[in-house]
Amino acid sequence: MSYKTIAVILQSKEDAQRVLDCGVPLAQAWGAHLVGIHAEPIPVAYSAAVGFPDVGVIETATEAAAERTKEVETLFAERMKGAEQSFEWHTLTSFSGDSAYTGATLARAADLVIAAQRNPDWATDDAPNIEGVIYESGRPVLVVPYAGPLTRAFGRVLVSWNGSKEAARAVFDALPLIVEAEATEIFVVDPPEEGDETGASASSLAAALARHGAEVTVATEASEGRSVDEVIRDRVAATGADLLVLGAYSHSWLRQLLFGGVTRTVLHTMPVPSFMSH
């Protein structure tokens, strides 16, 4: 089992390099077709003082969008030429100009989507809306951290397990990576009381993955006043995991947008690649 179609979300030249550093080796290893997706905003017609659309502003915005597209497409084409990889390229437009959200429809035809975590030093427009593609594409998304080394293979996988349908979806979407890993740990934060289904489901999940040939263990830990995302981040560091797998938005997207949550924290701060499904 492997991924045969991989969509890469390339919002700008700032994030494109890291996404391709992750996506190209994976595509080569699996013999996958790589789909490059980049979007630009539709120029907005501003009115001049006399009440007519300011053509100069529209022309300037159009030229800037064309230049950004050329930069990203050239970077993508050069990497594909060097990799001798099967690929295709899509330039899209939308009011937002967000490559992730705008490209969600195209991404639905991919086995896996790869996008970059937002670098806090980037301008807002350079950050793809990963939440949008996770929620709208229906496909698993591999989020590449904005800093740090990128591995070309994932040897140790940490599965954040809460028994939800989103977590189950993420685990089995990540099965090709889990099977190839040297070790996978199913990690439960704040294990429930005896008899609760979450603990039993973790053991059942481990057995199911083992039947696929994966090397799996189960671990639990009490949060003891820490946030769940902090416990997960500490466990990633303690185990040396180079991939985190978790279900996205097991609570509502609106709730996490307003109050925060594990999904949003992982999207913004997790130092290792994170594999997420909704």
mmCIF file of C-alpha atoms in Angstrom:
data_model
loop_
_atom_site.group_PDB
_atom_site.id
_atom_site.type_symbol
_atom_site.label_atom_id
_atom_site.label_comp_id
_atom_site.label_asym_id
_atom_site.label_seq_id
_atom_site.Cartn_x
_atom_site.Cartn_y
_atom_site.Cartn_z
ATOM 1 C CA MET A 1 0.000 0.000 0.000
ATOM 2 C CA SER A 2 1.320 3.450 -0.913
ATOM 3 C CA TYR A 3 0.225 6.911 -2.016
ATOM 4 C CA LYS A 4 0.124 7.240 -5.797
ATOM 5 C CA THR A 5 -1.143 10.811 -6.141
ATOM 6 C CA ILE A 6 0.289 13.548 -3.919
ATOM 7 C CA ALA A 7 -0.952 17.143 -4.021
ATOM 8 C CA VAL A 8 1.465 19.832 -2.824
ATOM 9 C CA ILE A 9 0.075 23.194 -1.720
ATOM 10 C CA LEU A 10 2.522 25.920 -2.761
ATOM 11 C CA GLN A 11 1.333 29.278 -1.490
ATOM 12 C CA SER A 12 4.569 31.168 -2.122
ATOM 13 C CA LYS A 13 8.232 30.624 -2.843
ATOM 14 C CA GLU A 14 8.813 30.913 0.933
ATOM 15 C CA ASP A 15 6.907 27.716 1.733
ATOM 16 C CA ALA A 16 7.283 25.904 -1.606
ATOM 17 C CA GLN A 17 10.877 24.842 -0.997
ATOM 18 C CA ARG A 18 10.113 23.043 2.280
ATOM 19 C CA VAL A 19 6.958 21.420 0.936
ATOM 20 C CA LEU A 20 8.875 20.082 -2.058
ATOM 21 C CA ASP A 21 11.777 18.983 0.159
ATOM 22 C CA CYS A 22 9.258 16.689 1.835
ATOM 23 C CA GLY A 23 6.969 15.852 -1.086
ATOM 24 C CA VAL A 24 9.466 15.032 -3.821
ATOM 25 C CA PRO A 25 11.336 12.273 -1.900
ATOM 26 C CA LEU A 26 8.031 10.696 -0.866
ATOM 27 C CA ALA A 27 6.764 10.773 -4.453
ATOM 28 C CA GLN A 28 10.010 9.227 -5.675
ATOM 29 C CA ALA A 29 9.894 6.480 -3.043
ATOM 30 C CA TRP A 30 6.319 5.519 -3.960
ATOM 31 C CA GLY A 31 6.451 6.254 -7.685
ATOM 32 C CA ALA A 32 3.677 8.810 -7.114
ATOM 33 C CA HIS A 33 2.294 11.491 -9.413
ATOM 34 C CA LEU A 34 2.859 14.972 -7.949
ATOM 35 C CA VAL A 35 0.207 17.690 -8.350
ATOM 36 C CA GLY A 36 1.376 21.277 -7.779
ATOM 37 C CA ILE A 37 -1.344 23.715 -6.660
ATOM 38 C CA HIS A 38 -0.935 27.496 -6.450
ATOM 39 C CA ALA A 39 -3.639 30.180 -6.217
ATOM 40 C CA GLU A 40 -3.694 33.946 -6.575
ATOM 41 C CA PRO A 41 -6.382 36.474 -5.591
ATOM 42 C CA ILE A 42 -8.707 37.945 -8.173
ATOM 43 C CA PRO A 43 -7.779 41.655 -8.490
ATOM 44 C CA VAL A 44 -10.308 43.865 -6.741
ATOM 45 C CA ALA A 45 -11.502 46.957 -8.585
ATOM 46 C CA TYR A 46 -11.058 50.008 -6.348
ATOM 47 C CA SER A 47 -12.828 53.225 -7.262
ATOM 48 C CA ALA A 48 -10.806 56.319 -8.028
ATOM 49 C CA ALA A 49 -11.775 59.748 -6.708
ATOM 50 C CA VAL A 50 -13.962 60.373 -9.764
ATOM 51 C CA GLY A 51 -15.947 57.216 -9.071
ATOM 52 C CA PHE A 52 -14.547 54.928 -11.779
ATOM 53 C CA PRO A 53 -12.492 51.749 -11.183
ATOM 54 C CA ASP A 54 -8.814 52.488 -10.789
ATOM 55 C CA VAL A 55 -7.366 50.560 -13.749
ATOM 56 C CA GLY A 56 -3.820 51.193 -12.561
ATOM 57 C CA VAL A 57 -4.419 49.382 -9.280
ATOM 58 C CA ILE A 58 -5.939 46.399 -11.091
ATOM 59 C CA GLU A 59 -3.029 46.221 -13.526
ATOM 60 C CA THR A 60 -0.473 46.406 -10.725
ATOM 61 C CA ALA A 61 -2.210 43.642 -8.751
ATOM 62 C CA THR A 62 -2.496 41.477 -11.860
ATOM 63 C CA GLU A 63 1.196 41.896 -12.678
ATOM 64 C CA ALA A 64 2.220 41.115 -9.094
ATOM 65 C CA ALA A 65 0.092 37.950 -9.090
ATOM 66 C CA ALA A 66 1.590 36.853 -12.402
ATOM 67 C CA GLU A 67 5.111 37.383 -11.067
ATOM 68 C CA ARG A 68 4.424 35.381 -7.893
ATOM 69 C CA THR A 69 2.906 32.569 -9.940
ATOM 70 C CA LYS A 70 5.904 32.501 -12.263
ATOM 71 C CA GLU A 71 8.307 32.269 -9.305
ATOM 72 C CA VAL A 72 6.470 29.361 -7.689
ATOM 73 C CA GLU A 73 5.791 27.518 -10.953
ATOM 74 C CA THR A 74 9.452 27.856 -12.005
ATOM 75 C CA LEU A 75 10.609 26.488 -8.658
ATOM 76 C CA PHE A 76 8.208 23.555 -8.983
ATOM 77 C CA ALA A 77 9.208 22.820 -12.596
ATOM 78 C CA GLU A 78 12.913 22.879 -11.774
ATOM 79 C CA ARG A 79 12.441 20.412 -8.924
ATOM 80 C CA MET A 80 10.350 18.146 -11.114
ATOM 81 C CA LYS A 81 12.898 18.247 -13.933
ATOM 82 C CA GLY A 82 15.677 17.245 -11.579
ATOM 83 C CA ALA A 83 13.577 14.507 -10.013
ATOM 84 C CA GLU A 84 12.319 13.114 -13.348
ATOM 85 C CA GLN A 85 8.954 12.767 -11.650
ATOM 86 C CA SER A 86 5.454 12.433 -13.074
ATOM 87 C CA PHE A 87 3.692 15.723 -12.327
ATOM 88 C CA GLU A 88 1.092 18.313 -13.268
ATOM 89 C CA TRP A 89 0.658 21.982 -12.401
ATOM 90 C CA HIS A 90 -2.442 24.035 -11.576
ATOM 91 C CA THR A 91 -2.690 27.809 -11.257
ATOM 92 C CA LEU A 92 -5.985 28.884 -9.673
ATOM 93 C CA THR A 93 -7.680 32.165 -8.801
ATOM 94 C CA SER A 94 -10.162 33.040 -6.079
ATOM 95 C CA PHE A 95 -11.183 36.034 -4.010
ATOM 96 C CA SER A 96 -8.972 34.874 -1.140
ATOM 97 C CA GLY A 97 -6.028 33.736 -3.252
ATOM 98 C CA ASP A 98 -5.400 31.011 -0.704
ATOM 99 C CA SER A 99 -3.832 27.971 -2.361
ATOM 100 C CA ALA A 100 -4.964 25.506 0.308
ATOM 101 C CA TYR A 101 -8.630 26.458 0.505
ATOM 102 C CA THR A 102 -8.950 27.215 -3.223
ATOM 103 C CA GLY A 103 -7.198 23.969 -4.119
ATOM 104 C CA ALA A 104 -9.356 21.781 -1.873
ATOM 105 C CA THR A 105 -11.461 20.549 -4.806
ATOM 106 C CA LEU A 106 -8.371 19.436 -6.742
ATOM 107 C CA ALA A 107 -6.933 17.907 -3.577
ATOM 108 C CA ARG A 108 -9.942 15.586 -3.285
ATOM 109 C CA ALA A 109 -8.459 13.494 -6.089
ATOM 110 C CA ALA A 110 -5.174 12.965 -4.203
ATOM 111 C CA ASP A 111 -4.168 10.195 -1.829
ATOM 112 C CA LEU A 112 -2.227 12.688 0.274
ATOM 113 C CA VAL A 113 -1.938 16.484 0.522
ATOM 114 C CA ILE A 114 1.231 18.221 1.737
ATOM 115 C CA ALA A 115 1.239 21.825 2.996
ATOM 116 C CA ALA A 116 3.533 24.035 5.044
ATOM 117 C CA GLN A 117 3.024 25.155 8.620
ATOM 118 C CA ARG A 118 2.850 28.923 8.913
ATOM 119 C CA ASN A 119 6.159 30.604 9.684
ATOM 120 C CA PRO A 120 5.422 33.409 12.192
ATOM 121 C CA ASP A 121 7.899 35.603 10.300
ATOM 122 C CA TRP A 122 5.897 35.372 7.065
ATOM 123 C CA ALA A 123 3.381 37.921 5.956
ATOM 124 C CA THR A 124 -0.187 36.714 6.451
ATOM 125 C CA ASP A 125 -0.737 36.287 2.696
ATOM 126 C CA ASP A 126 2.189 33.850 2.520
ATOM 127 C CA ALA A 127 0.537 31.391 4.903
ATOM 128 C CA PRO A 128 -1.796 28.777 3.390
ATOM 129 C CA ASN A 129 -5.088 28.104 5.145
ATOM 130 C CA ILE A 130 -4.330 24.514 6.140
ATOM 131 C CA GLU A 131 -7.502 24.340 8.226
ATOM 132 C CA GLY A 132 -9.456 24.950 5.040
ATOM 133 C CA VAL A 133 -7.923 22.116 3.033
ATOM 134 C CA ILE A 134 -8.199 19.681 5.974
ATOM 135 C CA TYR A 135 -11.856 20.509 6.457
ATOM 136 C CA GLU A 136 -12.909 20.857 2.812
ATOM 137 C CA SER A 137 -10.847 18.311 0.874
ATOM 138 C CA GLY A 138 -11.765 15.158 2.790
ATOM 139 C CA ARG A 139 -8.184 13.980 2.293
ATOM 140 C CA PRO A 140 -5.323 13.448 4.764
ATOM 141 C CA VAL A 141 -2.923 16.369 5.061
ATOM 142 C CA LEU A 142 0.761 16.151 5.974
ATOM 143 C CA VAL A 143 1.786 19.438 7.584
ATOM 144 C CA VAL A 144 5.471 20.282 7.177
ATOM 145 C CA PRO A 145 6.973 22.335 10.061
ATOM 146 C CA TYR A 146 8.340 25.738 9.098
ATOM 147 C CA ALA A 147 11.749 25.096 10.694
ATOM 148 C CA GLY A 148 14.110 22.263 11.547
ATOM 149 C CA PRO A 149 15.462 19.309 9.566
ATOM 150 C CA LEU A 150 13.144 17.262 7.367
ATOM 151 C CA THR A 151 13.516 13.506 7.298
ATOM 152 C CA ARG A 152 13.119 11.592 4.042
ATOM 153 C CA ALA A 153 11.590 8.630 5.884
ATOM 154 C CA PHE A 154 9.571 8.392 9.074
ATOM 155 C CA GLY A 155 11.120 5.872 11.446
ATOM 156 C CA ARG A 156 9.183 6.582 14.642
ATOM 157 C CA VAL A 157 5.490 7.474 14.540
ATOM 158 C CA LEU A 158 3.449 8.817 17.453
ATOM 159 C CA VAL A 159 -0.321 8.388 17.180
ATOM 160 C CA SER A 160 -2.313 10.741 19.392
ATOM 161 C CA TRP A 161 -5.367 8.622 20.217
ATOM 162 C CA ASN A 162 -8.614 9.813 21.806
ATOM 163 C CA GLY A 163 -10.938 7.172 20.390
ATOM 164 C CA SER A 164 -12.702 9.599 18.055
ATOM 165 C CA LYS A 165 -13.744 8.826 14.476
ATOM 166 C CA GLU A 166 -11.348 11.559 13.311
ATOM 167 C CA ALA A 167 -8.435 9.845 15.061
ATOM 168 C CA ALA A 168 -9.412 6.496 13.533
ATOM 169 C CA ARG A 169 -9.602 8.085 10.088
ATOM 170 C CA ALA A 170 -6.138 9.619 10.499
ATOM 171 C CA VAL A 171 -4.522 6.376 11.643
ATOM 172 C CA PHE A 172 -5.768 4.305 8.724
ATOM 173 C CA ASP A 173 -5.082 7.115 6.246
ATOM 174 C CA ALA A 174 -1.500 7.047 7.564
ATOM 175 C CA LEU A 175 -1.231 3.259 7.295
ATOM 176 C CA PRO A 176 1.391 3.288 4.493
ATOM 177 C CA LEU A 177 3.674 5.389 6.702
ATOM 178 C CA ILE A 178 2.946 3.397 9.851
ATOM 179 C CA VAL A 179 3.690 0.062 8.175
ATOM 180 C CA GLU A 180 7.038 1.345 6.887
ATOM 181 C CA ALA A 181 8.050 2.878 10.244
ATOM 182 C CA GLU A 182 10.421 1.114 12.612
ATOM 183 C CA ALA A 183 8.075 1.747 15.543
ATOM 184 C CA THR A 184 4.673 3.280 16.197
ATOM 185 C CA GLU A 185 3.349 4.319 19.599
ATOM 186 C CA ILE A 186 -0.355 4.814 20.278
ATOM 187 C CA PHE A 187 -0.430 7.538 22.907
ATOM 188 C CA VAL A 188 -3.419 8.259 25.147
ATOM 189 C CA VAL A 189 -3.487 11.412 27.278
ATOM 190 C CA ASP A 190 -5.426 11.154 30.544
ATOM 191 C CA PRO A 191 -6.461 7.514 30.214
ATOM 192 C CA PRO A 192 -10.090 7.045 31.232
ATOM 193 C CA GLU A 193 -11.386 5.086 34.143
ATOM 194 C CA GLU A 194 -11.468 1.309 33.961
ATOM 195 C CA GLY A 195 -14.140 0.103 31.586
ATOM 196 C CA ASP A 196 -14.138 3.183 29.351
ATOM 197 C CA GLU A 197 -14.032 2.372 25.640
ATOM 198 C CA THR A 198 -11.073 4.662 24.813
ATOM 199 C CA GLY A 199 -8.489 2.504 26.568
ATOM 200 C CA ALA A 200 -9.900 -0.665 25.065
ATOM 201 C CA SER A 201 -9.977 0.885 21.605
ATOM 202 C CA ALA A 202 -6.264 1.783 21.853
ATOM 203 C CA SER A 203 -5.428 -1.877 22.434
ATOM 204 C CA SER A 204 -7.736 -2.948 19.614
ATOM 205 C CA LEU A 205 -6.124 -0.388 17.325
ATOM 206 C CA ALA A 206 -2.645 -1.674 18.167
ATOM 207 C CA ALA A 207 -3.729 -5.203 17.308
ATOM 208 C CA ALA A 208 -5.300 -4.076 14.031
ATOM 209 C CA LEU A 209 -2.128 -2.247 12.972
ATOM 210 C CA ALA A 210 0.033 -5.204 13.980
ATOM 211 C CA ARG A 211 -1.949 -7.392 11.578
ATOM 212 C CA HIS A 212 -0.658 -5.125 8.815
ATOM 213 C CA GLY A 213 2.885 -5.793 9.979
ATOM 214 C CA ALA A 214 3.410 -2.604 11.980
ATOM 215 C CA GLU A 215 5.488 -2.562 15.162
ATOM 216 C CA VAL A 216 3.102 -1.019 17.690
ATOM 217 C CA THR A 217 3.067 -0.212 21.398
ATOM 218 C CA VAL A 218 0.539 1.608 23.590
ATOM 219 C CA ALA A 219 1.421 4.283 26.169
ATOM 220 C CA THR A 220 -0.643 6.497 28.450
ATOM 221 C CA GLU A 221 0.133 9.623 30.445
ATOM 222 C CA ALA A 222 -1.752 11.924 32.803
ATOM 223 C CA SER A 223 -1.720 15.607 31.872
ATOM 224 C CA GLU A 224 -1.443 16.762 35.502
ATOM 225 C CA GLY A 225 -2.498 20.313 34.753
ATOM 226 C CA ARG A 226 -0.760 20.634 31.398
ATOM 227 C CA SER A 227 -2.669 21.187 28.170
ATOM 228 C CA VAL A 228 -3.148 18.139 25.947
ATOM 229 C CA ASP A 229 -1.085 19.665 23.138
ATOM 230 C CA GLU A 230 1.760 20.314 25.584
ATOM 231 C CA VAL A 231 1.689 16.680 26.728
ATOM 232 C CA ILE A 232 1.756 15.516 23.096
ATOM 233 C CA ARG A 233 4.636 17.835 22.227
ATOM 234 C CA ASP A 234 6.633 16.593 25.228
ATOM 235 C CA ARG A 235 5.953 12.981 24.229
ATOM 236 C CA VAL A 236 7.156 13.649 20.686
ATOM 237 C CA ALA A 237 10.425 14.941 22.125
ATOM 238 C CA ALA A 238 10.773 12.122 24.663
ATOM 239 C CA THR A 239 10.238 9.337 22.120
ATOM 240 C CA GLY A 240 12.185 10.924 19.287
ATOM 241 C CA ALA A 241 9.128 10.632 17.032
ATOM 242 C CA ASP A 242 9.594 12.134 13.580
ATOM 243 C CA LEU A 243 5.896 11.995 12.636
ATOM 244 C CA LEU A 244 2.747 12.806 14.617
ATOM 245 C CA VAL A 245 -0.581 11.317 13.518
ATOM 246 C CA LEU A 246 -3.831 12.724 14.896
ATOM 247 C CA GLY A 247 -7.439 13.354 14.038
ATOM 248 C CA ALA A 248 -8.217 16.969 13.167
ATOM 249 C CA TYR A 249 -11.118 18.835 14.730
ATOM 250 C CA SER A 250 -12.621 16.121 16.866
ATOM 251 C CA HIS A 251 -14.288 19.177 18.430
ATOM 252 C CA SER A 252 -16.002 21.668 16.107
ATOM 253 C CA TRP A 253 -13.868 23.900 13.899
ATOM 254 C CA LEU A 254 -15.713 26.989 15.194
ATOM 255 C CA ARG A 255 -15.011 26.039 18.801
ATOM 256 C CA GLN A 256 -11.315 25.609 18.093
ATOM 257 C CA LEU A 257 -11.241 28.865 16.120
ATOM 258 C CA LEU A 258 -12.748 30.768 19.042
ATOM 259 C CA PHE A 259 -11.157 28.993 21.985
ATOM 260 C CA GLY A 260 -8.146 27.157 20.575
ATOM 261 C CA GLY A 261 -7.520 23.439 20.684
ATOM 262 C CA VAL A 262 -5.070 20.659 19.928
ATOM 263 C CA THR A 263 -5.579 20.854 16.161
ATOM 264 C CA ARG A 264 -4.850 24.577 15.902
ATOM 265 C CA THR A 265 -1.868 24.349 18.240
ATOM 266 C CA VAL A 266 -0.352 21.491 16.249
ATOM 267 C CA LEU A 267 -0.891 23.379 12.993
ATOM 268 C CA HIS A 268 1.002 26.376 14.337
ATOM 269 C CA THR A 269 3.729 25.005 16.610
ATOM 270 C CA MET A 270 4.428 21.262 16.273
ATOM 271 C CA PRO A 271 8.165 20.860 15.468
ATOM 272 C CA VAL A 272 7.784 17.602 13.486
ATOM 273 C CA PRO A 273 5.634 16.744 10.458
ATOM 274 C CA SER A 274 2.011 16.154 11.459
ATOM 275 C CA PHE A 275 -0.365 13.861 9.588
ATOM 276 C CA MET A 276 -3.986 14.965 10.045
ATOM 277 C CA SER A 277 -7.392 13.809 8.803
ATOM 278 C CA HIS A 278 -10.919 14.958 9.437
#
